[in-house]
Amino acid sequence: MDLDRLIDFYQELTPDSLRHLPEFYSADAYFKDPFNDVTGLPGIQRVFTHMFDTLTNPRFVVRHTMTQGEHAWLTWDFLIDRPDGTLTVHGATQLTFAPDGRVSVHRDYWDTAEELYAKLPVLGALVRWLTRKLSATT
C-alpha cells in the first residue's frame, strides 16, 4: 500500500487519469457512497466518469489520514464549481487494501442533507427547516 501515491491520484484526478484505476483498485473492488453501490473496476469507473460528466471541475483535497494494518481512513473536502461559487462537501473514506496493496473496499461517508441538499436553492430551505424542527437544541 502506497497511501501517498493513492492520495496524489485522488487529488489530481481527471477524466484522463481514470485509465490508471487498475493500478490502485483490485479488479473486484467494492465501492459505496451515499448514491452508488458497485463492485468491480467497470462500476467504479462509471461512478467517477459520471462525476466528471455531471459536475463542473470536481476535485478532492485530502485533509487527514490514519492507517492501521490494511485499513486507512481519509478525511477530505470535495469541491465543485458552481455559478454562485464553490460548493464544498466534507466527508471521509474508509479504505481496505488487498494483499497486493490495491484498494479492495472503498466506502465514502458524508451527510447528504447537510453537505449537499441544504446548500441547494429551494430544497435547501426545506432541509434547513426540517433540521431545525428535528434538532434537540432548537
Coordinates of N, CA, C and O in Angstrom, one line a residue:
M1 N 0.8 -1.2 0.0 CA 0.0 0.0 0.0 C 0.9 1.2 0.0 O 1.7 1.4 0.9
D2 N 0.7 2.1 -1.0 CA 1.4 3.4 -1.1 C 0.3 4.4 -0.9 O -0.2 4.9 -1.9
L3 N 0.0 4.8 0.3 CA -1.1 5.7 0.6 C -0.8 7.1 0.0 O -1.8 7.7 -0.6
D4 N 0.4 7.5 0.0 CA 0.7 8.9 -0.5 C 0.5 8.9 -2.0 O -0.1 9.9 -2.5
R5 N 0.8 7.8 -2.7 CA 0.6 7.8 -4.2 C -0.9 7.8 -4.5 O -1.4 8.4 -5.4
L6 N -1.7 7.0 -3.7 CA -3.2 7.0 -3.8 C -3.8 8.3 -3.6 O -4.6 8.8 -4.3
I7 N -3.3 9.0 -2.5 CA -3.8 10.4 -2.2 C -3.5 11.3 -3.4 O -4.4 12.1 -3.8
D8 N -2.3 11.2 -3.9 CA -2.0 12.1 -5.1 C -2.9 11.8 -6.3 O -3.4 12.7 -7.0
F9 N -3.2 10.5 -6.5 CA -4.2 10.1 -7.5 C -5.5 10.8 -7.3 O -6.1 11.3 -8.2
Y10 N -6.1 10.7 -6.1 CA -7.3 11.3 -5.8 C -7.3 12.8 -6.0 O -8.2 13.4 -6.6
Q11 N -6.3 13.5 -5.5 CA -6.2 14.9 -5.6 C -5.9 15.4 -7.0 O -6.2 16.6 -7.3
E12 N -5.4 14.6 -7.9 CA -5.0 15.0 -9.2 C -6.0 14.3 -10.2 O -5.7 14.3 -11.4
L13 N -7.1 13.8 -9.8 CA -8.0 13.0 -10.6 C -8.6 13.8 -11.7 O -9.0 15.0 -11.5
T14 N -8.5 13.3 -12.9 CA -9.1 13.9 -14.1 C -9.8 12.8 -14.9 O -9.5 11.6 -14.7
P15 N -10.6 13.1 -15.9 CA -11.2 12.1 -16.7 C -10.1 11.2 -17.4 O -10.3 10.0 -17.5
D16 N -9.0 11.8 -17.8 CA -7.9 11.0 -18.4 C -7.2 10.1 -17.4 O -6.8 9.0 -17.8
S17 N -7.0 10.6 -16.2 CA -6.3 9.7 -15.2 C -7.1 8.5 -14.7 O -6.5 7.6 -14.1
L18 N -8.4 8.5 -15.1 CA -9.2 7.3 -14.7 C -8.6 6.0 -15.3 O -8.9 4.9 -14.8
R19 N -7.9 6.1 -16.4 CA -7.3 4.9 -17.0 C -6.3 4.2 -16.1 O -6.0 3.1 -16.3
H20 N -5.9 4.9 -15.0 CA -5.0 4.3 -14.0 C -5.7 3.6 -12.9 O -5.0 3.1 -12.0
L21 N -7.0 3.6 -12.9 CA -7.7 2.9 -11.8 C -7.2 1.5 -11.5 O -7.1 1.2 -10.3
P22 N -6.9 0.7 -12.5 CA -6.4 -0.7 -12.2 C -5.1 -0.7 -11.4 O -4.8 -1.7 -10.8
E23 N -4.3 0.4 -11.4 CA -3.1 0.4 -10.6 C -3.4 0.6 -9.1 O -2.6 0.2 -8.3
F24 N -4.6 1.2 -8.9 CA -4.9 1.5 -7.5 C -6.1 0.6 -6.9 O -6.2 0.5 -5.7
Y25 N -6.9 0.0 -7.8 CA -8.1 -0.7 -7.3 C -8.0 -2.2 -7.8 O -7.7 -2.4 -9.0
S26 N -8.3 -3.1 -7.0 CA -8.4 -4.5 -7.4 C -9.5 -4.7 -8.4 O -10.5 -3.9 -8.4
A27 N -9.4 -5.7 -9.3 CA -10.4 -5.9 -10.3 C -11.8 -6.1 -9.7 O -12.8 -5.7 -10.3
D28 N -11.9 -6.7 -8.5 CA -13.3 -6.9 -7.9 C -13.5 -6.0 -6.7 O -14.3 -6.3 -5.8
A29 N -12.9 -4.8 -6.7 CA -13.0 -3.9 -5.6 C -14.5 -3.5 -5.4 O -15.2 -3.4 -6.4
Y30 N -14.8 -3.2 -4.2 CA -16.2 -2.8 -3.8 C -16.1 -1.3 -3.5 O -15.2 -0.8 -2.8
F31 N -17.1 -0.5 -4.0 CA -17.2 0.9 -3.8 C -18.6 1.3 -3.4 O -19.6 0.9 -4.0
K32 N -18.7 2.1 -2.3 CA -20.1 2.5 -1.8 C -19.9 4.0 -1.3 O -19.0 4.3 -0.6
D33 N -20.9 4.8 -1.8 CA -21.1 6.1 -1.2 C -22.6 6.3 -1.1 O -23.4 5.4 -1.3
P34 N -23.0 7.5 -0.7 CA -24.5 7.7 -0.5 C -25.3 7.5 -1.8 O -26.6 7.3 -1.6
F35 N -24.7 7.5 -2.9 CA -25.5 7.4 -4.2 C -25.2 6.1 -5.0 O -25.9 5.8 -5.9
N36 N -24.1 5.5 -4.7 CA -23.6 4.4 -5.5 C -23.2 3.2 -4.7 O -22.8 3.3 -3.5
D37 N -23.4 2.0 -5.3 CA -23.0 0.7 -4.6 C -22.6 -0.2 -5.7 O -23.5 -0.8 -6.4
V38 N -21.3 -0.3 -6.0 CA -20.9 -1.1 -7.2 C -19.7 -2.0 -6.8 O -19.0 -1.7 -5.8
T39 N -19.5 -3.0 -7.5 CA -18.4 -3.9 -7.4 C -17.7 -4.1 -8.7 O -18.4 -4.3 -9.7
G40 N -16.4 -4.0 -8.7 CA -15.6 -4.2 -9.9 C -15.2 -2.8 -10.6 O -15.8 -1.8 -10.4
L41 N -14.1 -2.9 -11.3 CA -13.5 -1.7 -11.9 C -14.4 -1.0 -12.9 O -14.5 0.2 -12.9
P42 N -15.2 -1.7 -13.7 CA -16.1 -1.0 -14.6 C -17.1 -0.2 -13.9 O -17.4 1.0 -14.3
G43 N -17.7 -0.7 -12.8 CA -18.6 0.1 -12.0 C -18.0 1.3 -11.3 O -18.5 2.4 -11.3
I44 N -16.8 1.1 -10.8 CA -16.1 2.3 -10.1 C -15.7 3.3 -11.2 O -15.9 4.5 -11.0
Q45 N -15.3 2.8 -12.4 CA -15.0 3.8 -13.5 C -16.3 4.6 -13.8 O -16.2 5.8 -14.0
R46 N -17.4 3.9 -13.9 CA -18.7 4.6 -14.2 C -19.0 5.7 -13.1 O -19.5 6.8 -13.5
V47 N -18.8 5.4 -11.9 CA -19.0 6.4 -10.8 C -18.2 7.7 -11.0 O -18.7 8.8 -11.0
F48 N -16.9 7.5 -11.2 CA -16.0 8.6 -11.4 C -16.3 9.3 -12.7 O -16.3 10.6 -12.8
T49 N -16.6 8.6 -13.8 CA -16.9 9.2 -15.1 C -18.2 10.0 -15.0 O -18.2 11.2 -15.5
H50 N -19.2 9.5 -14.3 CA -20.4 10.2 -14.1 C -20.1 11.5 -13.3 O -20.7 12.6 -13.6
M51 N -19.3 11.5 -12.3 CA -18.9 12.7 -11.6 C -18.4 13.8 -12.5 O -18.8 14.9 -12.4
F52 N -17.4 13.4 -13.4 CA -16.9 14.4 -14.3 C -17.9 14.8 -15.3 O -17.8 16.0 -15.8
D53 N -18.8 14.0 -15.7 CA -19.8 14.3 -16.8 C -20.9 15.3 -16.2 O -21.5 16.0 -17.0
T54 N -21.2 15.2 -14.9 CA -22.3 16.0 -14.4 C -21.9 17.2 -13.5 O -22.8 18.0 -13.3
L55 N -20.7 17.2 -13.1 CA -20.3 18.3 -12.2 C -19.2 19.2 -12.9 O -18.5 18.7 -13.8
T56 N -19.1 20.4 -12.5 CA -18.1 21.3 -13.0 C -16.9 21.4 -12.1 O -16.9 21.7 -10.9
N57 N -15.7 20.9 -12.7 CA -14.4 21.0 -12.0 C -14.5 20.3 -10.7 O -14.0 20.9 -9.7
P58 N -14.9 19.0 -10.6 CA -14.9 18.3 -9.3 C -13.5 18.0 -8.9 O -12.7 17.6 -9.7
R59 N -13.2 18.1 -7.6 CA -11.8 17.8 -7.1 C -11.8 17.5 -5.6 O -12.7 18.0 -4.9
F60 N -10.8 16.8 -5.2 CA -10.7 16.3 -3.8 C -9.5 17.0 -3.2 O -8.4 17.1 -3.9
V61 N -9.6 17.4 -2.0 CA -8.5 17.8 -1.2 C -8.5 16.9 0.1 O -9.4 17.0 0.9
V62 N -7.5 16.1 0.2 CA -7.4 15.2 1.4 C -6.8 16.0 2.6 O -5.8 16.6 2.4
R63 N -7.5 16.0 3.7 CA -7.2 16.8 4.9 C -6.4 16.0 5.9 O -5.4 16.5 6.5
H64 N -6.8 14.8 6.2 CA -6.2 14.0 7.2 C -6.2 12.5 6.8 O -7.1 12.1 6.1
T65 N -5.2 11.7 7.3 CA -5.2 10.3 7.1 C -4.9 9.6 8.4 O -4.2 10.1 9.3
M66 N -5.3 8.3 8.4 CA -5.0 7.5 9.5 C -4.9 6.0 9.0 O -5.8 5.6 8.2
T67 N -3.9 5.3 9.3 CA -3.8 3.9 8.9 C -3.6 3.0 10.1 O -3.1 3.3 11.1
Q68 N -4.1 1.8 9.8 CA -3.9 0.7 10.8 C -4.0 -0.6 10.0 O -5.0 -1.0 9.5
G69 N -2.9 -1.3 9.9 CA -2.8 -2.5 9.2 C -3.2 -2.3 7.7 O -2.6 -1.4 7.1
E70 N -4.1 -3.1 7.3 CA -4.6 -3.0 5.9 C -5.7 -2.0 5.7 O -6.4 -2.0 4.6
H71 N -6.0 -1.1 6.7 CA -7.0 -0.2 6.6 C -6.5 1.3 6.7 O -5.5 1.5 7.3
A72 N -7.2 2.2 6.0 CA -6.9 3.6 6.1 C -8.2 4.4 6.1 O -9.2 4.0 5.6
W73 N -8.1 5.5 6.8 CA -9.2 6.5 6.8 C -8.7 7.8 6.2 O -7.6 8.2 6.6
L74 N -9.4 8.4 5.4 CA -9.1 9.8 4.9 C -10.3 10.7 5.2 O -11.4 10.3 5.1
T75 N -10.0 11.9 5.6 CA -11.0 12.9 5.6 C -10.7 13.9 4.5 O -9.5 14.1 4.1
W76 N -11.7 14.4 3.8 CA -11.5 15.2 2.6 C -12.5 16.3 2.4 O -13.6 16.2 3.1
D77 N -12.2 17.2 1.6 CA -13.1 18.2 1.0 C -13.3 17.9 -0.4 O -12.3 17.6 -1.1
F78 N -14.5 17.8 -0.9 CA -14.9 17.6 -2.3 C -15.4 19.0 -2.8 O -16.4 19.5 -2.2
L79 N -14.7 19.6 -3.8 CA -15.1 20.9 -4.2 C -15.7 20.8 -5.6 O -15.2 20.1 -6.5
I80 N -16.7 21.6 -5.8 CA -17.5 21.6 -7.1 C -17.7 23.1 -7.5 O -18.2 23.9 -6.6
D81 N -17.3 23.5 -8.7 CA -17.6 24.9 -9.1 C -19.0 25.0 -9.5 O -19.6 24.2 -10.1
R82 N -19.6 26.1 -9.0 CA -21.0 26.5 -9.4 C -21.0 27.9 -9.8 O -20.1 28.7 -9.4
P83 N -22.1 28.4 -10.5 CA -22.1 29.8 -10.9 C -22.1 30.8 -9.7 O -21.5 31.9 -9.8
D84 N -22.6 30.3 -8.5 CA -22.6 31.2 -7.4 C -21.4 31.0 -6.4 O -21.4 31.5 -5.3
G85 N -20.4 30.2 -6.9 CA -19.2 30.0 -6.1 C -18.9 28.5 -6.0 O -19.4 27.7 -6.8
T86 N -18.0 28.2 -5.1 CA -17.6 26.8 -4.9 C -18.4 26.1 -3.8 O -18.5 26.6 -2.7
L87 N -18.9 24.9 -4.2 CA -19.6 24.1 -3.2 C -18.6 23.2 -2.6 O -17.8 22.5 -3.3
T88 N -18.5 23.1 -1.2 CA -17.6 22.2 -0.6 C -18.4 21.2 0.2 O -19.2 21.5 1.0
V89 N -18.1 19.9 0.0 CA -18.7 18.8 0.7 C -17.6 18.2 1.6 O -16.5 17.9 1.1
H90 N -17.8 18.1 2.9 CA -16.8 17.4 3.8 C -17.2 16.0 4.0 O -18.4 15.6 4.1
G91 N -16.2 15.1 3.9 CA -16.5 13.7 4.1 C -15.3 12.9 4.5 O -14.2 13.4 4.8
A92 N -15.5 11.6 4.5 CA -14.5 10.6 4.9 C -14.6 9.4 4.1 O -15.6 9.0 3.6
T93 N -13.4 8.7 3.9 CA -13.4 7.5 3.2 C -12.7 6.4 4.0 O -11.6 6.7 4.6
Q94 N -13.3 5.2 4.1 CA -12.7 4.1 4.7 C -12.1 3.2 3.6 O -12.9 2.8 2.7
L95 N -10.9 2.9 3.6 CA -10.3 2.0 2.6 C -9.7 0.7 3.3 O -9.2 0.7 4.4
T96 N -9.9 -0.4 2.5 CA -9.3 -1.6 2.9 C -8.4 -2.0 1.7 O -8.9 -1.9 0.5
F97 N -7.2 -2.5 2.0 CA -6.3 -2.9 0.9 C -6.1 -4.4 0.8 O -6.1 -5.1 1.8
A98 N -6.1 -4.8 -0.4 CA -5.8 -6.2 -0.7 C -4.3 -6.5 -0.4 O -3.5 -5.6 -0.3
P99 N -4.0 -7.8 -0.4 CA -2.6 -8.2 -0.1 C -1.6 -7.6 -1.1 O -0.4 -7.3 -0.8
D100 N -2.1 -7.3 -2.4 CA -1.2 -6.7 -3.4 C -1.1 -5.2 -3.2 O -0.4 -4.5 -4.0
G101 N -1.7 -4.6 -2.2 CA -1.6 -3.1 -1.9 C -2.7 -2.3 -2.6 O -2.8 -1.1 -2.4
R102 N -3.5 -2.9 -3.5 CA -4.5 -2.1 -4.1 C -5.8 -2.1 -3.3 O -6.0 -2.9 -2.4
V103 N -6.6 -1.1 -3.5 CA -7.9 -0.9 -2.8 C -8.8 -2.1 -3.1 O -9.1 -2.4 -4.3
S104 N -9.3 -2.7 -2.0 CA -10.3 -3.8 -2.2 C -11.7 -3.3 -1.8 O -12.7 -3.8 -2.3
V105 N -11.7 -2.4 -0.8 CA -13.0 -1.8 -0.4 C -12.8 -0.3 -0.2 O -11.8 0.2 0.4
H106 N -13.7 0.5 -0.8 CA -13.7 2.0 -0.7 C -15.1 2.4 -0.3 O -16.1 2.2 -1.0
R107 N -15.2 2.9 0.9 CA -16.5 3.3 1.4 C -16.5 4.8 1.8 O -15.7 5.2 2.7
D108 N -17.3 5.6 1.2 CA -17.4 7.0 1.5 C -18.5 7.3 2.4 O -19.6 6.8 2.3
Y109 N -18.2 8.2 3.4 CA -19.2 8.7 4.3 C -19.3 10.2 4.3 O -18.3 10.9 4.4
W110 N -20.5 10.7 4.0 CA -20.8 12.1 4.1 C -22.3 12.3 4.3 O -23.1 11.5 3.8
D111 N -22.6 13.4 4.9 CA -24.0 13.7 5.2 C -24.7 14.4 4.0 O -24.4 15.6 3.8
T112 N -25.5 13.7 3.2 CA -26.1 14.3 2.0 C -27.0 15.5 2.4 O -27.0 16.5 1.6
A113 N -27.7 15.4 3.5 CA -28.6 16.5 3.9 C -27.8 17.8 4.2 O -28.1 18.8 3.6
E114 N -26.8 17.7 5.1 CA -26.1 18.9 5.5 C -25.1 19.4 4.4 O -25.0 20.6 4.2
E115 N -24.4 18.4 3.8 CA -23.4 18.8 2.8 C -23.8 19.1 1.4 O -23.1 19.7 0.7
L116 N -25.0 18.6 1.1 CA -25.5 18.8 -0.3 C -26.8 19.5 -0.4 O -27.0 20.6 -0.8
Y117 N -27.8 18.7 0.1 CA -29.2 19.2 -0.1 C -29.5 20.6 0.6 O -30.2 21.4 0.0
A118 N -28.9 20.8 1.8 CA -29.1 22.1 2.5 C -28.5 23.2 1.7 O -28.9 24.4 2.0
K119 N -27.6 23.0 0.8 CA -26.9 24.1 0.1 C -27.5 24.3 -1.3 O -27.0 25.2 -2.0
L120 N -28.6 23.6 -1.6 CA -29.2 23.8 -2.9 C -30.4 24.8 -2.8 O -31.1 24.8 -1.8
P121 N -30.6 25.6 -3.8 CA -31.8 26.5 -3.8 C -33.1 25.7 -3.7 O -33.2 24.6 -4.1
V122 N -34.1 26.3 -3.1 CA -35.4 25.7 -2.8 C -35.3 24.5 -1.9 O -35.8 24.6 -0.8
L123 N -34.7 23.4 -2.3 CA -34.6 22.2 -1.5 C -33.9 22.5 -0.2 O -34.2 22.0 0.9
G124 N -32.9 23.4 -0.3 CA -32.1 23.8 0.9 C -32.9 24.4 2.0 O -32.7 24.0 3.2
A125 N -33.9 25.2 1.6 CA -34.7 25.9 2.7 C -35.5 24.8 3.4 O -35.7 24.9 4.6
L126 N -36.1 23.9 2.7 CA -36.8 22.8 3.3 C -36.0 21.9 4.2 O -36.4 21.6 5.3
V127 N -34.8 21.6 3.7 CA -33.9 20.7 4.6 C -33.5 21.5 5.8 O -33.5 20.9 6.9
R128 N -33.2 22.8 5.7 CA -32.8 23.5 6.9 C -33.9 23.7 7.9 O -33.7 23.5 9.1
W129 N -35.1 23.9 7.4 CA -36.3 23.9 8.2 C -36.5 22.6 9.0 O -36.7 22.6 10.2
L130 N -36.5 21.5 8.2 CA -36.7 20.2 8.8 C -35.6 19.9 9.8 O -35.9 19.4 10.9
T131 N -34.3 20.3 9.6 CA -33.3 20.1 10.5 C -33.5 20.8 11.8 O -33.3 20.3 12.9
R132 N -34.0 22.1 11.7 CA -34.3 22.8 12.9 C -35.4 22.2 13.7 O -35.4 22.1 14.9
K133 N -36.4 21.7 13.0 CA -37.6 21.0 13.7 C -37.2 19.8 14.4 O -37.7 19.4 15.5
L134 N -36.2 19.0 13.9 CA -35.8 17.8 14.5 C -34.7 17.9 15.5 O -34.4 17.0 16.2
S135 N -34.1 19.1 15.6 CA -33.0 19.3 16.5 C -33.4 19.4 17.9 O -34.4 20.0 18.2
A136 N -32.7 18.8 18.8 CA -33.0 18.8 20.3 C -32.5 20.2 20.8 O -33.0 20.5 22.0
T137 N -31.8 20.9 20.1 CA -31.2 22.2 20.7 C -32.0 23.4 20.2 O -31.6 24.5 20.4
T138 N -33.1 23.2 19.5 CA -33.9 24.3 19.0 C -34.6 25.1 20.1 O -35.0 24.7 21.0

